[in-house]
XYZ file of C-alpha atoms in Angstrom:
742
model
C 33.065 -26.778 -2.098
C 34.945 -24.700 -4.756
C 34.453 -24.099 -8.456
C 37.006 -22.943 -10.962
C 35.225 -19.620 -11.511
C 34.263 -19.155 -7.800
C 35.031 -15.830 -6.085
C 37.017 -15.635 -2.837
C 34.759 -14.556 -0.073
C 36.311 -11.566 1.628
C 34.877 -9.356 4.486
C 34.357 -6.551 1.969
C 32.349 -8.941 -0.278
C 30.246 -9.928 2.686
C 29.523 -6.313 3.650
C 28.720 -5.534 -0.066
C 25.978 -8.221 0.187
C 24.420 -6.412 3.167
C 25.464 -9.021 5.766
C 26.901 -8.036 9.110
C 29.939 -9.907 10.438
C 27.863 -11.669 13.063
C 25.354 -12.656 10.415
C 28.088 -14.118 8.172
C 29.410 -15.976 11.222
C 26.043 -17.519 11.709
C 26.094 -18.686 8.158
C 29.437 -20.389 8.751
C 28.098 -22.003 11.806
C 24.990 -23.256 10.026
C 26.692 -24.903 7.019
C 30.073 -25.650 8.636
C 32.173 -24.207 5.778
C 32.768 -21.142 3.719
C 29.862 -20.542 1.234
C 30.343 -20.335 -2.519
C 29.752 -17.070 -4.149
C 26.352 -18.285 -5.274
C 25.466 -19.473 -1.702
C 26.548 -16.017 -0.478
C 24.152 -14.465 -2.859
C 21.414 -16.716 -1.701
C 21.896 -16.016 1.892
C 22.044 -12.255 1.130
C 18.752 -12.472 -0.643
C 17.003 -14.492 2.002
C 18.336 -12.680 4.991
C 17.937 -9.089 3.879
C 15.493 -6.809 5.501
C 13.159 -6.952 2.420
C 12.677 -10.645 2.513
C 13.240 -11.763 6.126
C 11.664 -8.825 7.981
C 14.426 -9.233 10.493
C 13.762 -5.811 12.196
C 10.093 -5.867 12.125
C 9.051 -9.489 12.630
C 8.728 -9.249 16.529
C 6.366 -6.422 16.235
C 4.301 -7.639 13.255
C 3.372 -10.670 15.231
C 1.363 -8.314 17.468
C -1.016 -7.257 14.749
C -4.522 -8.789 14.601
C -4.653 -10.929 11.440
C -7.713 -13.160 11.902
C -11.498 -12.571 11.818
C -14.745 -14.269 10.736
C -14.288 -13.376 7.156
C -10.476 -14.021 6.908
C -9.610 -17.078 4.808
C -5.949 -16.294 4.471
C -3.866 -13.865 6.509
C -0.163 -12.836 6.298
C 2.329 -15.515 5.057
C 1.147 -16.060 1.638
C 1.372 -13.947 -1.543
C -1.719 -12.016 -0.668
C -4.436 -11.962 1.905
C -7.889 -13.546 1.273
C -11.202 -12.371 2.783
C -14.651 -13.930 2.249
C -17.369 -11.722 0.621
C -20.088 -14.361 0.556
C -21.637 -16.426 -2.206
C -18.643 -18.642 -2.538
C -16.427 -15.665 -3.571
C -13.370 -13.992 -1.923
C -11.431 -10.795 -2.480
C -7.672 -11.241 -2.612
C -5.442 -8.121 -1.937
C -2.087 -6.806 -0.824
C 0.061 -3.594 -0.951
C 3.753 -3.607 -1.526
C 6.472 -0.997 -1.964
C 8.831 -0.336 -4.865
C 10.379 2.706 -3.442
C 14.085 2.476 -4.056
C 13.816 1.214 -7.688
C 11.289 4.003 -8.489
C 13.643 6.758 -7.285
C 16.471 5.296 -9.345
C 14.511 4.653 -12.459
C 10.936 6.022 -12.066
C 9.192 4.572 -15.071
C 10.446 1.012 -14.794
C 10.539 1.087 -11.027
C 6.934 2.144 -10.717
C 5.728 -0.090 -13.485
C 7.415 -3.294 -12.252
C 6.002 -2.439 -8.709
C 2.568 -2.645 -10.283
C 3.432 -5.769 -12.089
C 4.692 -7.429 -8.968
C 1.634 -6.736 -6.895
C -0.643 -7.923 -9.709
C 1.275 -11.275 -9.790
C 0.921 -11.537 -6.050
C -2.925 -11.519 -6.615
C -3.258 -13.809 -9.600
C -0.800 -16.238 -8.070
C -3.483 -17.045 -5.549
C -5.927 -17.836 -8.422
C -7.690 -14.471 -8.435
C -8.391 -12.308 -11.497
C -7.248 -8.716 -10.651
C -10.129 -6.282 -10.627
C -8.810 -3.181 -9.016
C -5.416 -1.305 -8.365
C -4.370 1.702 -6.271
C -1.155 3.419 -5.539
C 0.111 5.672 -2.748
C 2.790 8.024 -3.767
C 5.044 10.362 -1.794
C 7.419 12.845 -3.493
C 9.820 15.513 -2.415
C 9.147 19.198 -2.262
C 7.686 20.539 -5.477
C 10.424 22.868 -5.955
C 13.206 20.175 -5.627
C 15.059 19.683 -8.900
C 14.090 15.997 -9.215
C 10.508 16.105 -7.989
C 8.758 17.008 -11.416
C 10.844 14.319 -13.306
C 10.005 11.639 -10.671
C 6.210 12.401 -10.663
C 6.115 12.293 -14.504
C 8.052 8.964 -14.599
C 6.276 7.157 -11.808
C 2.704 8.145 -12.975
C 3.685 7.126 -16.555
C 5.129 3.932 -15.345
C 2.049 2.921 -13.273
C -0.317 3.961 -16.000
C 1.684 2.224 -18.700
C 1.669 -1.095 -16.880
C -1.779 -1.042 -15.311
C -3.534 0.332 -18.354
C -1.831 -2.231 -20.758
C -2.510 -5.124 -18.389
C -6.142 -4.165 -18.179
C -6.910 -3.349 -14.531
C -8.753 -0.167 -13.354
C -6.832 2.119 -11.030
C -9.627 3.122 -8.650
C -7.903 5.204 -6.045
C -4.694 6.245 -4.160
C -2.770 9.206 -2.790
C -0.251 11.714 -3.892
C 1.627 13.828 -1.411
C 4.630 16.179 -1.433
C 7.138 16.793 1.405
C 10.771 17.807 1.410
C 11.512 14.751 3.640
C 11.064 12.565 0.588
C 13.481 14.562 -1.614
C 16.094 11.809 -1.426
C 13.781 8.733 -1.112
C 10.269 8.777 -2.720
C 7.599 6.191 -1.864
C 5.694 4.072 -4.380
C 3.245 1.818 -2.692
C 1.230 -0.469 -5.121
C -2.028 -2.095 -4.200
C -4.014 -4.741 -6.148
C -7.140 -6.700 -5.517
C -8.751 -9.633 -7.328
C -11.754 -11.937 -7.106
C -11.556 -15.761 -6.674
C -13.932 -18.586 -5.884
C -13.293 -19.719 -2.388
C -12.768 -23.360 -3.454
C -10.137 -22.285 -6.156
C -7.499 -20.567 -3.978
C -3.951 -21.515 -4.592
C -1.087 -21.433 -2.128
C 2.603 -21.592 -2.279
C 3.247 -24.662 -0.110
C 4.833 -27.498 -2.086
C 3.591 -30.978 -1.506
C 4.884 -34.390 -2.667
C 8.273 -35.748 -3.197
C 9.901 -36.124 -6.696
C 7.364 -33.840 -8.262
C 8.436 -31.427 -11.178
C 9.387 -27.876 -10.371
C 8.389 -25.762 -13.350
C 9.510 -22.375 -14.498
C 6.804 -20.231 -16.170
C 6.508 -16.980 -18.144
C 9.369 -14.734 -19.443
C 13.051 -15.464 -19.781
C 15.638 -14.641 -17.131
C 18.056 -11.721 -17.640
C 20.441 -9.716 -15.707
C 17.974 -7.006 -14.790
C 17.211 -6.720 -11.032
C 20.115 -8.701 -9.857
C 20.587 -7.745 -6.218
C 17.394 -5.709 -6.207
C 16.078 -7.039 -2.824
C 19.459 -6.380 -1.171
C 19.549 -2.789 -2.617
C 16.060 -2.262 -1.265
C 17.306 -3.159 2.206
C 19.908 -0.470 2.426
C 19.837 3.375 2.605
C 21.081 5.395 -0.292
C 24.315 7.229 -0.499
C 26.065 9.409 -3.160
C 26.486 6.316 -5.435
C 22.836 6.022 -6.101
C 23.102 6.333 -9.859
C 25.253 3.276 -9.829
C 22.382 1.170 -8.616
C 20.456 1.600 -11.948
C 21.198 -1.963 -13.060
C 19.378 -3.330 -10.015
C 16.138 -1.986 -11.317
C 13.867 -4.450 -13.078
C 12.428 -3.983 -16.575
C 8.678 -4.827 -17.055
C 6.473 -5.968 -19.958
C 2.752 -5.662 -19.050
C 1.621 -7.493 -22.312
C 3.709 -10.597 -21.228
C 2.194 -10.264 -17.747
C -1.359 -10.253 -19.271
C -0.551 -13.521 -21.107
C 0.880 -14.959 -17.888
C -2.331 -14.079 -16.065
C -4.442 -15.873 -18.648
C -2.157 -18.843 -18.925
C -1.931 -19.259 -15.121
C -5.774 -19.124 -14.747
C -6.273 -21.575 -17.512
C -3.617 -23.851 -16.083
C -5.107 -23.588 -12.631
C -8.467 -24.860 -14.095
C -6.946 -28.076 -15.285
C -6.085 -29.227 -11.739
C -2.426 -29.518 -12.684
C -1.103 -26.992 -10.072
C -0.003 -28.225 -6.603
C 1.679 -24.990 -5.483
C 2.602 -21.727 -7.136
C 4.714 -18.838 -6.237
C 5.442 -15.623 -8.050
C 9.168 -14.741 -8.648
C 9.371 -11.301 -7.023
C 12.049 -10.153 -4.642
C 15.216 -12.291 -4.986
C 13.582 -14.087 -7.980
C 14.262 -17.827 -8.352
C 15.925 -18.057 -4.967
C 13.103 -16.772 -2.863
C 10.366 -18.497 -4.682
C 12.011 -21.878 -4.665
C 13.049 -21.640 -1.098
C 9.762 -20.545 0.233
C 7.793 -23.222 -1.658
C 10.010 -26.023 -0.475
C 10.385 -24.793 3.265
C 6.603 -24.289 3.668
C 5.983 -27.863 2.593
C 8.958 -29.211 4.626
C 10.510 -30.457 1.319
C 13.852 -30.004 -0.226
C 14.163 -28.403 -3.711
C 16.729 -29.354 -6.453
C 17.231 -26.955 -9.299
C 19.103 -27.373 -12.601
C 19.978 -23.882 -13.959
C 20.945 -25.394 -17.364
C 17.121 -25.630 -17.923
C 16.251 -22.082 -16.942
C 15.201 -20.080 -19.989
C 17.612 -17.101 -20.290
C 17.650 -14.133 -22.652
C 21.342 -13.212 -22.193
C 24.452 -15.264 -22.796
C 27.043 -16.495 -20.278
C 24.826 -15.892 -17.253
C 26.395 -17.165 -14.053
C 24.523 -19.194 -11.491
C 24.703 -16.207 -9.146
C 22.977 -14.014 -11.688
C 20.284 -16.481 -12.438
C 19.515 -17.102 -8.813
C 19.294 -13.472 -7.993
C 17.857 -11.960 -11.142
C 14.492 -10.131 -10.496
C 13.488 -10.342 -14.141
C 9.685 -9.771 -14.323
C 6.722 -11.843 -15.342
C 7.934 -15.137 -14.062
C 6.398 -17.931 -11.941
C 7.548 -21.186 -10.260
C 5.100 -24.104 -9.864
C 5.028 -27.513 -8.529
C 2.801 -29.619 -10.838
C 1.201 -33.087 -10.955
C 3.599 -35.050 -13.253
C 0.700 -36.737 -15.171
C -0.505 -33.300 -16.168
C 2.853 -31.831 -17.306
C 2.230 -32.239 -20.968
C -1.209 -30.619 -20.684
C 0.290 -27.761 -18.696
C 3.017 -27.194 -21.172
C 0.445 -27.029 -23.993
C -1.356 -24.099 -22.165
C 1.940 -22.114 -22.030
C 2.969 -22.898 -25.538
C -0.494 -21.546 -26.650
C 0.193 -18.378 -24.829
C 3.710 -18.116 -26.294
C 5.403 -18.229 -22.812
C 8.254 -20.260 -21.590
C 7.626 -23.553 -19.771
C 10.571 -25.353 -18.523
C 10.910 -28.164 -15.901
C 13.884 -26.848 -13.922
C 13.903 -29.072 -10.954
C 12.055 -31.391 -8.544
C 10.951 -31.791 -4.987
C 13.098 -33.852 -2.559
C 12.765 -35.267 0.920
C 16.116 -34.278 2.137
C 15.332 -30.593 3.273
C 18.269 -29.342 1.188
C 18.233 -26.541 -1.454
C 20.613 -27.864 -4.123
C 21.489 -25.822 -7.283
C 23.202 -27.517 -10.225
C 24.867 -25.771 -13.177
C 26.982 -27.321 -15.920
C 27.213 -30.443 -13.973
C 28.594 -28.774 -10.720
C 26.666 -28.304 -7.512
C 26.968 -24.617 -6.945
C 24.788 -24.583 -3.872
C 23.789 -27.138 -1.270
C 22.139 -25.412 1.782
C 19.737 -26.456 4.568
C 16.378 -25.069 3.004
C 14.608 -24.391 6.337
C 17.497 -22.541 7.790
C 17.407 -20.064 4.868
C 14.133 -18.822 6.197
C 13.726 -20.073 9.765
C 17.224 -19.079 10.815
C 17.252 -15.689 9.370
C 18.322 -13.019 11.949
C 15.424 -11.696 13.991
C 16.372 -8.606 15.847
C 14.838 -7.017 18.919
C 16.361 -3.678 18.048
C 16.659 -0.972 20.646
C 14.041 1.780 20.412
C 13.129 4.912 22.153
C 9.611 6.231 22.421
C 8.975 9.377 20.292
C 8.720 12.587 22.307
C 5.355 13.957 22.697
C 4.715 17.608 21.752
C 2.790 19.952 24.193
C -0.620 21.417 22.964
C -0.832 24.744 21.213
C -1.898 27.583 23.428
C -5.279 29.088 22.579
C -3.586 32.448 21.861
C -0.978 30.809 19.612
C -3.216 30.446 16.492
C -2.074 32.428 13.529
C -4.952 34.361 11.905
C -5.908 34.611 8.345
C -9.001 35.526 6.494
C -11.041 32.286 6.149
C -11.900 32.668 2.489
C -8.265 33.541 1.489
C -7.087 30.534 3.598
C -9.398 28.145 1.919
C -8.564 29.282 -1.549
C -4.799 29.009 -0.808
C -5.222 25.479 0.586
C -7.580 24.339 -2.275
C -4.962 25.618 -4.816
C -1.951 24.312 -3.019
C 0.188 21.213 -3.554
C -1.298 19.213 -0.740
C -5.058 19.639 -1.246
C -5.126 20.436 -4.960
C -6.897 17.972 -7.332
C -4.996 14.943 -8.429
C -6.982 14.620 -11.683
C -3.772 15.271 -13.646
C -2.561 12.018 -12.163
C -5.596 9.715 -12.367
C -6.606 10.761 -15.782
C -3.395 9.034 -16.967
C -4.758 5.840 -15.491
C -7.553 3.734 -16.970
C -10.160 3.912 -14.263
C -13.081 2.339 -16.240
C -11.552 -0.755 -17.835
C -13.434 -3.954 -17.117
C -16.636 -1.864 -17.016
C -17.383 -2.209 -13.246
C -16.221 1.057 -11.761
C -18.988 2.874 -9.831
C -16.707 5.554 -8.290
C -13.659 7.026 -9.944
C -10.772 8.610 -8.010
C -11.405 11.728 -6.234
C -13.933 10.666 -3.701
C -13.430 8.880 -0.330
C -12.949 5.441 -1.862
C -12.978 3.771 -5.251
C -15.961 1.370 -5.696
C -16.382 -1.418 -8.258
C -19.263 -3.865 -8.819
C -18.565 -7.466 -8.130
C -18.714 -8.851 -11.716
C -21.639 -11.298 -12.127
C -23.429 -10.261 -8.873
C -26.646 -8.262 -9.185
C -25.978 -5.988 -6.083
C -22.619 -6.362 -4.557
C -19.825 -3.982 -4.776
C -16.246 -3.562 -3.288
C -14.787 -0.379 -1.996
C -11.054 0.485 -1.737
C -9.066 3.203 -0.108
C -5.423 4.024 0.868
C -4.595 6.315 3.789
C -1.990 7.555 6.141
C -0.978 11.029 7.336
C 2.866 11.075 7.735
C 2.997 14.379 9.570
C 0.688 12.919 12.291
C 2.898 9.856 12.505
C 5.986 11.833 13.002
C 4.480 13.911 15.751
C 3.201 10.886 17.577
C 3.681 7.450 15.821
C 1.105 5.804 18.058
C -1.643 8.256 17.434
C -0.646 8.456 13.715
C -0.866 4.620 13.363
C -4.324 4.686 14.913
C -5.337 7.592 12.622
C -4.174 5.750 9.480
C -6.398 2.817 10.156
C -9.309 5.049 11.347
C -9.146 7.132 8.189
C -9.175 4.117 5.909
C -12.112 2.636 7.877
C -13.882 6.005 7.841
C -13.408 6.423 3.986
C -14.883 2.949 3.316
C -17.802 3.713 5.719
C -18.414 7.032 3.838
C -19.400 5.061 0.680
C -21.701 2.891 2.716
C -19.402 -0.164 2.734
C -18.744 -2.572 5.643
C -14.969 -2.295 6.235
C -13.746 -5.963 5.840
C -9.930 -6.008 6.307
C -6.755 -4.045 5.616
C -3.208 -4.440 4.162
C -0.300 -2.290 5.365
C 2.874 -0.927 3.789
C 5.156 0.224 6.610
C 7.637 2.682 5.215
C 10.411 3.971 7.616
C 13.998 4.952 7.719
C 16.973 3.104 9.165
C 15.760 0.719 12.042
C 19.303 0.689 13.418
C 18.630 4.141 14.836
C 16.600 3.857 18.086
C 14.420 6.811 17.252
C 13.463 5.357 13.895
C 12.719 1.943 15.480
C 10.646 3.755 17.976
C 8.578 5.301 15.244
C 8.011 1.711 13.836
C 7.004 0.309 17.105
C 4.703 3.118 18.080
C 2.968 3.066 14.658
C 2.415 -0.788 14.795
C 1.074 -0.530 18.337
C -1.449 2.164 17.156
C -2.366 0.148 14.044
C -2.960 -2.949 16.100
C -5.136 -1.166 18.634
C -7.261 0.450 15.889
C -7.625 -2.761 13.932
C -8.875 -4.547 16.951
C -11.213 -1.805 17.978
C -12.671 -1.509 14.498
C -12.755 -5.336 13.658
C -10.497 -4.412 10.755
C -7.669 -7.160 10.566
C -4.447 -6.904 8.744
C -4.330 -9.906 6.193
C -1.191 -8.971 4.206
C 1.378 -6.264 3.798
C 4.960 -5.234 3.431
C 7.638 -3.509 5.363
C 9.982 -1.135 3.769
C 12.916 0.143 5.866
C 16.197 2.085 5.183
C 14.255 4.768 3.365
C 16.807 7.459 3.718
C 19.641 9.072 1.795
C 22.870 10.180 3.460
C 21.310 9.681 6.897
C 18.258 11.827 6.082
C 15.033 9.691 6.703
C 11.579 9.969 5.242
C 8.579 10.888 7.305
C 7.308 7.797 9.015
C 4.682 6.532 6.530
C 2.549 3.338 7.531
C 0.229 3.273 4.595
C -2.988 1.464 5.207
C -5.011 -0.069 2.302
C -8.582 -0.899 3.142
C -11.221 -3.032 1.529
C -15.024 -2.887 2.183
C -18.061 -4.566 0.970
C -21.417 -2.921 -0.212
C -24.148 -5.488 -0.043
C -26.259 -3.183 -2.459
C -24.422 -0.702 -4.548
C -27.642 1.125 -5.314
C -27.394 2.441 -1.629
C -23.902 3.781 -2.233
C -23.170 7.288 -1.053
C -20.962 9.960 -2.881
C -19.294 13.105 -1.770
C -21.113 15.421 -4.162
C -24.022 17.341 -2.783
C -27.173 15.798 -4.323
C -29.480 18.815 -4.457
C -30.066 22.283 -3.275
C -32.074 22.915 -0.026
C -30.680 20.007 1.845
C -29.682 20.004 5.412
C -25.936 19.592 6.231
C -25.035 17.713 9.400
C -21.554 17.454 11.031
C -21.821 14.048 12.430
C -19.305 12.991 14.995
C -18.378 16.599 15.859
C -17.032 17.556 19.285
C -19.063 20.034 21.092
C -16.893 22.937 19.814
C -17.357 21.733 16.246
C -13.554 21.316 15.691
C -10.561 22.791 17.280
C -7.397 20.766 16.868
C -5.056 22.791 14.712
C -1.650 21.363 15.610
C -0.167 19.408 12.743
C -3.035 20.561 10.413
C -2.633 21.505 6.830
C -3.678 25.095 7.801
C -0.596 25.374 10.218
C 1.846 23.576 8.011
C 1.070 24.861 4.539
C 0.124 28.514 5.320
C 2.393 29.223 8.354
C 5.198 26.556 8.117
C 4.322 25.540 11.706
C 5.008 21.812 12.520
C 4.757 21.889 16.298
C 2.228 20.320 18.593
C 0.585 16.914 18.776
C -1.681 15.297 16.138
C -5.402 15.080 16.835
C -6.219 12.158 19.103
C -8.233 9.195 17.942
C -11.076 8.008 20.075
C -11.701 4.538 18.558
C -14.924 3.893 20.464
C -16.243 7.102 19.076
C -15.036 6.193 15.589
C -16.820 2.885 15.793
C -20.139 4.398 17.073
C -20.045 7.279 14.555
C -19.124 5.136 11.528
C -21.898 2.600 12.305
C -24.410 5.459 12.642
C -23.377 7.098 9.361
C -23.534 3.656 7.522
C -26.991 3.196 8.776
C -28.017 6.546 7.564
C -26.681 5.656 4.149
C -28.394 2.113 4.097
C -31.696 3.617 5.037
C -31.537 6.173 2.335
C -31.553 9.143 4.691
C -28.198 10.371 3.755
C -27.916 11.922 0.236
C -24.185 12.729 0.353
C -21.328 11.835 2.685
C -17.756 12.853 3.114
C -15.450 12.209 5.953
C -13.320 15.060 7.255
C -9.458 14.865 7.291
C -6.862 17.240 5.840
C -8.122 20.810 5.985
C -11.022 20.097 8.256
C -14.562 21.364 7.848
C -13.775 24.062 5.221
C -11.942 21.841 2.885
C -14.508 19.075 3.328
C -17.414 21.452 2.335
C -15.432 22.881 -0.530
C -14.694 19.324 -1.994
C -18.396 18.356 -1.752
C -19.399 21.734 -3.522
C -16.789 21.263 -6.292
C -17.814 17.689 -6.893
C -21.491 18.919 -7.331
C -21.361 22.492 -8.540
C -23.703 23.336 -5.785
C -22.867 25.927 -3.153
C -23.601 25.788 0.574
C -24.063 28.208 3.467
C -22.793 27.438 7.032
C -24.194 29.827 9.491
C -24.110 27.872 12.870
C -20.797 29.218 14.275
C -20.101 28.273 17.898
C -16.914 29.948 18.665
C -15.610 33.500 18.532
C -12.479 32.282 16.469
C -13.604 30.656 13.285
C -10.134 29.309 12.323
C -10.187 26.289 14.659
C -13.942 25.612 13.679
C -13.243 25.581 9.872
C -9.655 24.225 9.713
C -9.199 22.019 12.840
C -8.652 18.473 12.030
C -10.539 16.659 14.867
C -11.061 13.073 13.946
C -14.137 10.849 13.686
C -16.243 13.421 11.783
C -18.421 13.204 8.626
C -20.394 15.736 6.656
C -23.788 14.149 5.786
C -26.593 15.888 3.883
C -30.045 14.722 4.367
C -33.342 15.565 2.646
C -35.415 16.044 5.678
C -37.423 18.947 7.089
C -35.032 20.626 9.620
C -38.064 21.255 11.882
C -39.799 17.940 11.281
C -40.268 14.836 13.412
C -37.940 12.624 11.279
C -34.873 14.775 11.933
C -35.749 15.066 15.651
C -35.832 11.305 15.851
C -32.491 11.121 14.071
C -30.977 13.548 16.671
C -32.464 11.572 19.506
C -30.905 8.361 18.237
C -27.591 10.185 17.734
C -27.797 11.531 21.269
C -28.488 8.075 22.793
C -25.245 6.869 21.036
C -23.379 9.934 22.418
C -22.906 11.252 18.897
C -23.034 15.014 18.415
C -24.599 15.729 14.976
C -25.485 19.431 14.751
C -27.253 21.115 11.785
C -24.600 23.524 10.551
C -26.105 24.753 7.290
C -27.721 24.007 4.048
C -26.843 23.389 0.418
C -27.797 25.703 -2.370
C -26.652 28.622 -4.518
C -23.423 28.933 -6.451
C -21.202 30.147 -3.531
C -19.751 28.596 -0.466
C -20.465 30.903 2.503
C -18.529 30.029 5.707
C -19.999 32.036 8.566
C -19.074 35.753 8.394
C -16.329 35.220 5.693
C -16.980 36.598 2.260
C -18.754 34.260 -0.120
C -16.487 32.192 -2.353
C -17.901 31.169 -5.828
C -17.766 27.444 -6.259
C -16.403 28.117 -9.763
C -13.360 29.985 -8.062
C -12.793 27.037 -5.736
C -12.817 24.594 -8.592
C -10.416 26.704 -10.617
C -8.042 26.861 -7.692
C -8.463 23.134 -6.904
C -7.948 21.935 -10.458
C -5.182 24.422 -11.417
C -2.185 23.536 -9.272
C -1.085 20.102 -10.668
C -1.189 20.713 -14.470
C 0.330 24.141 -13.894
C 3.237 22.666 -11.870
C 3.867 19.658 -14.307
C 3.901 22.180 -17.173
C 6.702 23.892 -15.433
C 4.915 27.258 -15.289
């Protein structure tokens, strides 16, 4: 098959498309001839890492993906989990790392647009968004520019679209200097009998293009996202998509209106690899062929080639299979919303993917093989080396008050208010907790008591020190954050960000993290229902920290019982629930060691999943019974930082007097896992608190009374008193000062 304008397929052209020689040979064997240029592009799109998961598929299959509430697990646009009363929450997290580094505003904005489409493609109305951001060192020449552009891009898109940003993360580390991470999360609500899937059904039915016109932006974006960066990074700018949130908002309303008519058989968002991936996935899932006529595709640029149209990642586009008798009714909906509606093809019974252009057949490929025959690698991997424990006499000393003020005013712990105040956190009117706490919480619109909680978590420095423990910790931390609000953790989505999997040590990080994630999800009944893998996150051979981000969703039956991190009143007892007998001692990989002494040695704190489960269930019970008046889980910075954050959130001080070790540093800054600070309004000498301790003891949970709330200072043992106002000033000061360039 040749065309007058066809390009000769050379080994260099094959390599430029991200295909290895053996992969190209497999293509030749499958189709029995040399592919056209358009066909080469189609194979490149479908067989790249971003779309095929060829390096991770083997290990992803080991993750737990089912549960009593799971309606739809991985394999669709998003996961779906039952929340009762005929409703479900639909959610997913995806990366837009490479585009955001190249062009931060558009890269981050279109990342948000893509994840929102994944949700409303399923028939759900988006109700919440989050983002997990990792940037390079604050003093790197590009960092401030990237932070500014990414935050503006996310805010510009989500705010205009009309979805509240309820939580997320922002971290800095020199390992992200050449490859930032932008992980976007969205969740929506849908009636359980109105969920839409992407599987095409029926022969001879119209395949309809919906939304915005196709341009040249984003051509080759998925392939670019499946390779590491080099010195030619600026040349990749044309592969970044350009977004329009107002068009996306109209697309949302048009799609939901169209779905209500009963016209839709199948629907797929045009995300990575655009028209190619959406058409192939819809047909292959339904064991059908697809024929496309590119002359019918709405375009916004002249003289577009079939290669460009098939690989464009222009935003705000959908592909649907419709009931033919409802085609006119469907067209009227999209005309009303001033969006393109074009019948661009049909379903067939021959299992072929045929593409026509100007009367020529520019592609004719076996549709199932484009997905099912994509390479699947069992890449060699080596287990990450374990570090030895720190010696007890190898703990660098610092005044406790000075250390806490330094951490609270540093780039890792400092308030992210500068970021989240650029996001609309209150739109739709259902937000119950804004960013800054353990999890974002929104009311379930229309229900008198239900609420949903959302969080995003991972500790990359733990994951590098021990990927297996780090993977466990990421899941446990997400589960803990949901629990701290009083929510029942329902399910999770993952975004696995790693370097080049062709390096055995990087593949070992991925394997270890997935093993840890899987074990934690099983132990905590917290299945993975959707997700994304982002590999080749490195520049000139320098990889990022392994960053398997976990997005978690929880359900509060009654939001009036919800807990917050702010101290509720003075004179209340502070319990350290889940504490080990020594109240905290694990300093290796802690913020104290890393940020204050540049020490990166030692293992991360181990995660005891059975203890996590017992402790979390106990804390949730205290919240539901109204015994707990404030709750905060402990993570970065340990006990001292947790207490400071509760004091800052409330303006109320606290005094901790129950010191159990001669060295206060491990007690206040150790990052032992599975711990919560819980305040209760009970007489510390009364029968009720004695009964509480007896129950905790029966569950093998240590819950000592460590101090009380009150005053305007935070007093940690024998350390000097720190005014809460000084802690707040330090905490709130770093980010705006940094972004102002001061």
